[in-house]
GROMACS .gro file of C-alpha atoms in nm:
model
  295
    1UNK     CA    1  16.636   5.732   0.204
    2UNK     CA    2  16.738   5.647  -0.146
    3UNK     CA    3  17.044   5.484  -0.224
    4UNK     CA    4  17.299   5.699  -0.305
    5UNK     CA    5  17.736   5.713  -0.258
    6UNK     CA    6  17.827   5.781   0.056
    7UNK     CA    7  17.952   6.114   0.178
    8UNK     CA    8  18.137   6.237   0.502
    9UNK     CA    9  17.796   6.416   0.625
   10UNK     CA   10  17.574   6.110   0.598
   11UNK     CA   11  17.860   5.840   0.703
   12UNK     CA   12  17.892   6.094   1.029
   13UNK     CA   13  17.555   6.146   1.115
   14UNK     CA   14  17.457   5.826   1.115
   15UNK     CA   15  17.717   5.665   1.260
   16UNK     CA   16  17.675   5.922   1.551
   17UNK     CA   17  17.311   5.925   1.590
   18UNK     CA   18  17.331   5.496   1.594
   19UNK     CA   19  17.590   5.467   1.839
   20UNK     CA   20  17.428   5.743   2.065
   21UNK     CA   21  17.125   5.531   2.049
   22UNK     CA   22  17.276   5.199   2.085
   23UNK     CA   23  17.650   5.177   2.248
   24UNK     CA   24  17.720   4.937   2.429
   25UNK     CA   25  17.730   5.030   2.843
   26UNK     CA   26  18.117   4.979   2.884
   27UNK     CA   27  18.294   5.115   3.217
   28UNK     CA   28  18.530   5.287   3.035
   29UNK     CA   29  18.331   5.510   2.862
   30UNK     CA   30  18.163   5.663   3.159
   31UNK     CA   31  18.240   6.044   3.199
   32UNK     CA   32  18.389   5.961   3.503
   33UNK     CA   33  18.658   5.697   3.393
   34UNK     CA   34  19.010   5.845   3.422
   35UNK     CA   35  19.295   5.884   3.166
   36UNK     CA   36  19.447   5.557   3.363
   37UNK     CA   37  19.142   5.401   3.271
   38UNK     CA   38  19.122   5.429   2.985
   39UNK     CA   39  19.480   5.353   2.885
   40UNK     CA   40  19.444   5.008   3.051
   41UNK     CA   41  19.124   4.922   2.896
   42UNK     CA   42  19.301   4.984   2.525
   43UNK     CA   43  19.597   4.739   2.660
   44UNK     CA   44  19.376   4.489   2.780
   45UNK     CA   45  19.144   4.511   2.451
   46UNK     CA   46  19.412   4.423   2.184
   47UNK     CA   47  19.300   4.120   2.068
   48UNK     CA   48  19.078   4.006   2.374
   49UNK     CA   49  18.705   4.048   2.394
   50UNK     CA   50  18.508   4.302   2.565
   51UNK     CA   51  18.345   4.028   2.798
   52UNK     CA   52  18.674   3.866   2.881
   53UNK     CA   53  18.850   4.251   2.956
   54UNK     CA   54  18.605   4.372   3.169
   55UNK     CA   55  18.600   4.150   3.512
   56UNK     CA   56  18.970   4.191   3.455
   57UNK     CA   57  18.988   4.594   3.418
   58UNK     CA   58  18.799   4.662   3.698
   59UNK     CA   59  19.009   4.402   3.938
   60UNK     CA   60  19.298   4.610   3.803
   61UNK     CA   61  19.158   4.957   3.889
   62UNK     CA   62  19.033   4.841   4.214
   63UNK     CA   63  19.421   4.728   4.238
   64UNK     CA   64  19.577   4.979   4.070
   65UNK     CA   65  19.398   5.270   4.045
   66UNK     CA   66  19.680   5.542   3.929
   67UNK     CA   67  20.020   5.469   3.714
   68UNK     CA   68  20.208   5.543   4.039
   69UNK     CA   69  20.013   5.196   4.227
   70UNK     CA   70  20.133   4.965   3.987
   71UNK     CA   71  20.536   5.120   3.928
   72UNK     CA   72  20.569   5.067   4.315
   73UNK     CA   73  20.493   4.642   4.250
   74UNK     CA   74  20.780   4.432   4.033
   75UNK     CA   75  20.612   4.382   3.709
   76UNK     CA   76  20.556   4.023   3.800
   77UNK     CA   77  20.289   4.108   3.994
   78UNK     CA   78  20.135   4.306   3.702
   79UNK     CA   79  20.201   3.979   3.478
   80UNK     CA   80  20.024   3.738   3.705
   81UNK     CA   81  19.756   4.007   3.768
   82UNK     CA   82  19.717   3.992   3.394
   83UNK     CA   83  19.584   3.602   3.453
   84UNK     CA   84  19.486   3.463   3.118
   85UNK     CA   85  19.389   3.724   2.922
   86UNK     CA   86  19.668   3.647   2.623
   87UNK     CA   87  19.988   3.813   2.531
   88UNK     CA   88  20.126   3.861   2.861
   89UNK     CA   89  20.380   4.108   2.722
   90UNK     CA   90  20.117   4.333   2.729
   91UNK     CA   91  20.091   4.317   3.140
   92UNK     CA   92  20.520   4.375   3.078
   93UNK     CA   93  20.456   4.696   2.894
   94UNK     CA   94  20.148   4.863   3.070
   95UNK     CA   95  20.388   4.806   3.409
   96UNK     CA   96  20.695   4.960   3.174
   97UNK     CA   97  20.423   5.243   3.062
   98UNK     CA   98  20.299   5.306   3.415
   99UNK     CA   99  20.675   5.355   3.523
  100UNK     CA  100  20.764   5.615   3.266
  101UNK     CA  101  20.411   5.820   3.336
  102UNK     CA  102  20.537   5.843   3.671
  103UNK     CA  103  20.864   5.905   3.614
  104UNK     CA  104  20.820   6.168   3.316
  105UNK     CA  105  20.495   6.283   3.346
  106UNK     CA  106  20.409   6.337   3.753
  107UNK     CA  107  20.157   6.037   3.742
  108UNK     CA  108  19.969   6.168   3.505
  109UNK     CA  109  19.883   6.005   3.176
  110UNK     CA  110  19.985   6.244   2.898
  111UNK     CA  111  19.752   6.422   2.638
  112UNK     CA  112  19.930   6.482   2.339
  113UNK     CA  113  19.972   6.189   2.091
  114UNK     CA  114  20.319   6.237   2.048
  115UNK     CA  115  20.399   6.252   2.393
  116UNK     CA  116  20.179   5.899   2.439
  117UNK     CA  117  20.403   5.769   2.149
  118UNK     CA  118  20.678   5.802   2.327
  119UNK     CA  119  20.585   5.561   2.651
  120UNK     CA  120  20.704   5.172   2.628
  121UNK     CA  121  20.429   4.995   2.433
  122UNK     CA  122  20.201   5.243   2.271
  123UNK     CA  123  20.172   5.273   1.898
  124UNK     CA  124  19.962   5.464   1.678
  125UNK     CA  125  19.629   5.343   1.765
  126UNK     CA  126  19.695   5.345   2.125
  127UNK     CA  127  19.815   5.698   2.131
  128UNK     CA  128  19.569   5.826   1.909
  129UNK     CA  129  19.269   5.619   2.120
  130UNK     CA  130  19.393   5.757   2.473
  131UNK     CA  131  19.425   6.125   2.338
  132UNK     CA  132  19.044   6.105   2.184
  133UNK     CA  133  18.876   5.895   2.422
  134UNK     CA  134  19.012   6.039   2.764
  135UNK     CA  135  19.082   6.400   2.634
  136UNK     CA  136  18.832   6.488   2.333
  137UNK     CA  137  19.130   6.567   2.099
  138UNK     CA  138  19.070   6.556   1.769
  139UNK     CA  139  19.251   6.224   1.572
  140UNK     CA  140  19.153   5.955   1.397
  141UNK     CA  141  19.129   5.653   1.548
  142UNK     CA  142  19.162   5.286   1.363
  143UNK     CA  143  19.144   4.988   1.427
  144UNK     CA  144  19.023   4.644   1.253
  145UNK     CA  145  18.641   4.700   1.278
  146UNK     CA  146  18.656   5.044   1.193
  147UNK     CA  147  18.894   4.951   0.929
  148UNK     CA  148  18.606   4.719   0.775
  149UNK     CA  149  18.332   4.971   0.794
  150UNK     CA  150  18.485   5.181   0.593
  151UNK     CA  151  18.641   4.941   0.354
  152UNK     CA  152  18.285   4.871   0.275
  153UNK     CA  153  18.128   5.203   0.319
  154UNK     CA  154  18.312   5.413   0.104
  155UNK     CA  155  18.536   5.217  -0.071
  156UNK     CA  156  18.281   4.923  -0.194
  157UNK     CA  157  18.487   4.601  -0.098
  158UNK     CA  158  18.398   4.358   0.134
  159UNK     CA  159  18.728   4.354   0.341
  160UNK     CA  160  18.995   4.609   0.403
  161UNK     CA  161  19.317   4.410   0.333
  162UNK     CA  162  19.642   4.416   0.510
  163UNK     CA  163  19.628   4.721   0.734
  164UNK     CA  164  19.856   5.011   0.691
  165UNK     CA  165  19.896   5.327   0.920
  166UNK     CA  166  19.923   5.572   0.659
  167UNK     CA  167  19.657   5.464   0.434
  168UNK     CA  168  19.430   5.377   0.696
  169UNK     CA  169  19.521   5.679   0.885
  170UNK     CA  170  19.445   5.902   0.584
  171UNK     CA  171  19.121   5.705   0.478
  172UNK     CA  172  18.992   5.781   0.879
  173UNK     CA  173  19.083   6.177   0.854
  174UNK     CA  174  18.906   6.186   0.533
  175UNK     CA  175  18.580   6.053   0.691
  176UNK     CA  176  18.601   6.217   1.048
  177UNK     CA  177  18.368   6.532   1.154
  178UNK     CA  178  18.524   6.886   1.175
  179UNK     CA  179  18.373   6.900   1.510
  180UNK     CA  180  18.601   6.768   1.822
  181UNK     CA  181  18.299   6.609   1.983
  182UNK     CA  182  18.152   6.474   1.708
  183UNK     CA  183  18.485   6.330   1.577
  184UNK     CA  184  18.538   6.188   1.898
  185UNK     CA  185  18.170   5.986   1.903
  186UNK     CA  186  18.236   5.888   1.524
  187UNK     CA  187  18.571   5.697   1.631
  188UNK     CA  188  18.369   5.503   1.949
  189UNK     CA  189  18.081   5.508   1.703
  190UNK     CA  190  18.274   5.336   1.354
  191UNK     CA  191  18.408   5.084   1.623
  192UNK     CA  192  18.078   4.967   1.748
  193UNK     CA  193  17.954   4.971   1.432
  194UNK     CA  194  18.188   4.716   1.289
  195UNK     CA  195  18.193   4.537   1.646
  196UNK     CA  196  17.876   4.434   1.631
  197UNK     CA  197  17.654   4.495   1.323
  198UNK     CA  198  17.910   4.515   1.017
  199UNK     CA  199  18.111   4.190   1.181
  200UNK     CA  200  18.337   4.001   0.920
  201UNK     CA  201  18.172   3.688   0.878
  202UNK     CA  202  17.780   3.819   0.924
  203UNK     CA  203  17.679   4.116   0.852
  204UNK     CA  204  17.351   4.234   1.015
  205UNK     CA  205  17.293   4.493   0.697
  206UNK     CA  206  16.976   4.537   0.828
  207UNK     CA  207  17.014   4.711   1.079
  208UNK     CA  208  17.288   4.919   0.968
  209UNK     CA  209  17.273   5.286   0.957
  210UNK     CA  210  17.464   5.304   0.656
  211UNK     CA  211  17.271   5.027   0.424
  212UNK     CA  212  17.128   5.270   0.223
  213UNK     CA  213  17.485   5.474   0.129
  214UNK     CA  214  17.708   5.143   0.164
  215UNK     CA  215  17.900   5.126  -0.136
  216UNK     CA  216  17.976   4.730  -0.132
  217UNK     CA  217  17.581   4.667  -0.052
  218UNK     CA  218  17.516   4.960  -0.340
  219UNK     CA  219  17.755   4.714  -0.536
  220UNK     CA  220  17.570   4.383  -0.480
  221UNK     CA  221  17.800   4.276  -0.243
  222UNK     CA  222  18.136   4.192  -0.452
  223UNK     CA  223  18.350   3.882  -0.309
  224UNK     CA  224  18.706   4.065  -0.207
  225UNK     CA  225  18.988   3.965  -0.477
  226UNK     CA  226  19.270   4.152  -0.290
  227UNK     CA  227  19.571   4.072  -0.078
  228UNK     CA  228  19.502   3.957   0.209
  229UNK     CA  229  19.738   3.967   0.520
  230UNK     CA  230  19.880   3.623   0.652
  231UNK     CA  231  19.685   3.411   0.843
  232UNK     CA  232  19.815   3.330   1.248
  233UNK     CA  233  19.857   2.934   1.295
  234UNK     CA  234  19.662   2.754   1.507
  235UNK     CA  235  19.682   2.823   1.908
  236UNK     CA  236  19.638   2.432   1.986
  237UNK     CA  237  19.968   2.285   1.983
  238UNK     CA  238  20.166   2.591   1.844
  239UNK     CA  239  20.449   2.811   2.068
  240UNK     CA  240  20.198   3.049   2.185
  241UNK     CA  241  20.025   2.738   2.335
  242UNK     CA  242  20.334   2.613   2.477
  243UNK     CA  243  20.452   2.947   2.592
  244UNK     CA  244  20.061   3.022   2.750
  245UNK     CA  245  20.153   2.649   2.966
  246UNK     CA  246  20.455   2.783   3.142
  247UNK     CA  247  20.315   3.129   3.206
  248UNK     CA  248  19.986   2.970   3.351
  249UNK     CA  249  20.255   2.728   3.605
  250UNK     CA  250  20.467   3.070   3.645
  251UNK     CA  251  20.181   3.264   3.741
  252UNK     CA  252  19.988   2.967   3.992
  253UNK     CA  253  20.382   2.935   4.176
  254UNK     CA  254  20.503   3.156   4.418
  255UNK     CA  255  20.835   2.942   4.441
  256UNK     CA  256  21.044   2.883   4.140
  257UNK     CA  257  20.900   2.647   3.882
  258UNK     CA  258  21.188   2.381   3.855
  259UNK     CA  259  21.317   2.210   3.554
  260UNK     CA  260  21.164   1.913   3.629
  261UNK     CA  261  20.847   2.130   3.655
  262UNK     CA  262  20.857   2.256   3.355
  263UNK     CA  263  20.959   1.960   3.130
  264UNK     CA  264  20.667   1.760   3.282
  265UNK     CA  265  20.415   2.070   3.089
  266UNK     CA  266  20.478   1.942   2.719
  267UNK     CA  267  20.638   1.596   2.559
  268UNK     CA  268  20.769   1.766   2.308
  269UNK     CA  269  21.113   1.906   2.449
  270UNK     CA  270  21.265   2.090   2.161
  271UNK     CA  271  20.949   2.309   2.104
  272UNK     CA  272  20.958   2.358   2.490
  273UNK     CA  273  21.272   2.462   2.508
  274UNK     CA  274  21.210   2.748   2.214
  275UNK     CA  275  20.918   2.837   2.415
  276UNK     CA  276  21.079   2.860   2.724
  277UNK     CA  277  21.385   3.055   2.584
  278UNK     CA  278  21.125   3.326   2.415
  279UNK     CA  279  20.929   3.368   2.740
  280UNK     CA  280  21.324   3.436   2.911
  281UNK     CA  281  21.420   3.654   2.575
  282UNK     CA  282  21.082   3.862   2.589
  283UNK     CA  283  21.178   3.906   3.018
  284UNK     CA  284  20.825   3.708   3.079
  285UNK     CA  285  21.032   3.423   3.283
  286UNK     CA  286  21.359   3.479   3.491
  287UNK     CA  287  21.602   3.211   3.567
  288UNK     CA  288  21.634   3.190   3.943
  289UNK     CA  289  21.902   2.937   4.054
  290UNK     CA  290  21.640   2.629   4.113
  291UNK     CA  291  21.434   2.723   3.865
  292UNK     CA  292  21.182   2.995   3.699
  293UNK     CA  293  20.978   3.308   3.833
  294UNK     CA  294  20.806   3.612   3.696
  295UNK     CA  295  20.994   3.912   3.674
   0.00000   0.00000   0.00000
């Protein structure tokens, strides 16, 4: 195929025909995974890898197989389920989310990307990945890799910059097939893509679909001179360390942690006393006369 610019048609069908031929065999996207499902696997994958999600999804379907299951447990039951997969708040706002579908919605996860909007911790790519992936609506879906794929694709730089929902929004939609089906295996498919063979760091170029149409590679692979969004400090020794210490005691106790407890987890006492504080602010720990529990 010579090298030309690359267009919707060709960025579509190859992204399609590659992913159909190569995606990854993930639980939730079998055709028999529910709404549920699904909704709990995009929780769990914010910022946690597939390997490390998936012994913990399916311990939480087995668990928890509808909304309704987990609104009938205290959401400290969904925070200690949640184990050590990271931002616990998550586990806080999938039991919140759970509540309100059964609440509002009959126990049934809604379609319509507003109406996904509107439950306790879904944003835009949430919404927009629940309505495409368990219903087959039509929306763009975007997230960091596919975010990359196309910064490089079509727009010929080597990384995206800081993200933003309407420009990245706008910059999917332009890209995505007229088809519902087809738009709905280009989303899964972009994601893959940058997942695995258009990674940040290592590119596997070739064997990308899109090496002969890639604009950057077309380019000679420019170095990116743009802004770039701030970098996150590191975990050893930082709050979120200190914070991920008390939640792991938390979690292991089924009495309340005391004081004594808890100032034994870290020498430094001002940092955890911030850290303790958040975890109470962010309703992660709960003061219980002798000491600390889950919610």
């Amino acid at each position: 195929m010579p090298e030309t610019t690359t267009t919707t048609t060709t960025l579509s069908e190859a992204v399609n025909g590659w992913f159909l031929a190569n995606a990854r065999e993930l639980p939730w996207r079998e055709s028999g995974c529910s709404a549920w499902g699904i909704l709990v696997s995009e929780f769990m994958l914010q910022q946690t890898p597939v390997a490390r999600v998936l012994p913990q999804w399916q311990a939480w379907l087995e668990r928890w197989p509808t909304p309704g299951a987990l609104a009938a447990v205290p959401p400290g039951e969904a925070v200690r389920a949640w184990n050590r997969l990271g931002y616990p708040r998550r586990a806080l706002w999938l039991h919140a989310c759970a509540v309100a579908i059964t609440e509002q919605h009959g126990g049934k996860v809604p379609r319509d990307v507003d109406a996904l909007l509107a439950l306790p911790g879904i944003g835009p790519y949430t919404a927009r990945a629940v309505a495409v992936f368990a219903y087959g609506v039509r929306a763009p879906v975007v997230d960091t890799n596919v975010r990359r794929v196309l910064a490089r694709a079509v727009d010929g730089q080597a990384e995206p910059g800081p993200p933003s929902a309407v420009r990245d929004l706008a910059a999917m939609s332009a890209v995505l097939p007229v088809d519902d089906a087809e738009a709905r295996v280009f989303n899964a498919g972009a994601m893959e893509l940058g997942a695995l063979v258009c990674t940040a760091r290592a590119p596997l170029c070739g064997d990308c679909p899109l090496a002969s149409a890639c604009a950057w590679r077309i380019a000679g692979y420019p170095s990116y001179d743009g802004p770039r969004r701030a970098v996150q400090k590191k975990y050893e020794g930082s709050d979120r360390h200190v914070r991920g210490l008390i939640m792991r005691e938390l979690r292991a106790a089924h009495v309340p942690v005391t004081d004594a407890e808890v100032a034994a987890l870290w020498p430094d006492e001002v940092q955890l006393a911030r850290s303790l504080a958040g975890l109470v602010a962010d309703g992660l720990a709960v003061r219980d006369g002798t000491g600390y529990v889950l919610p």
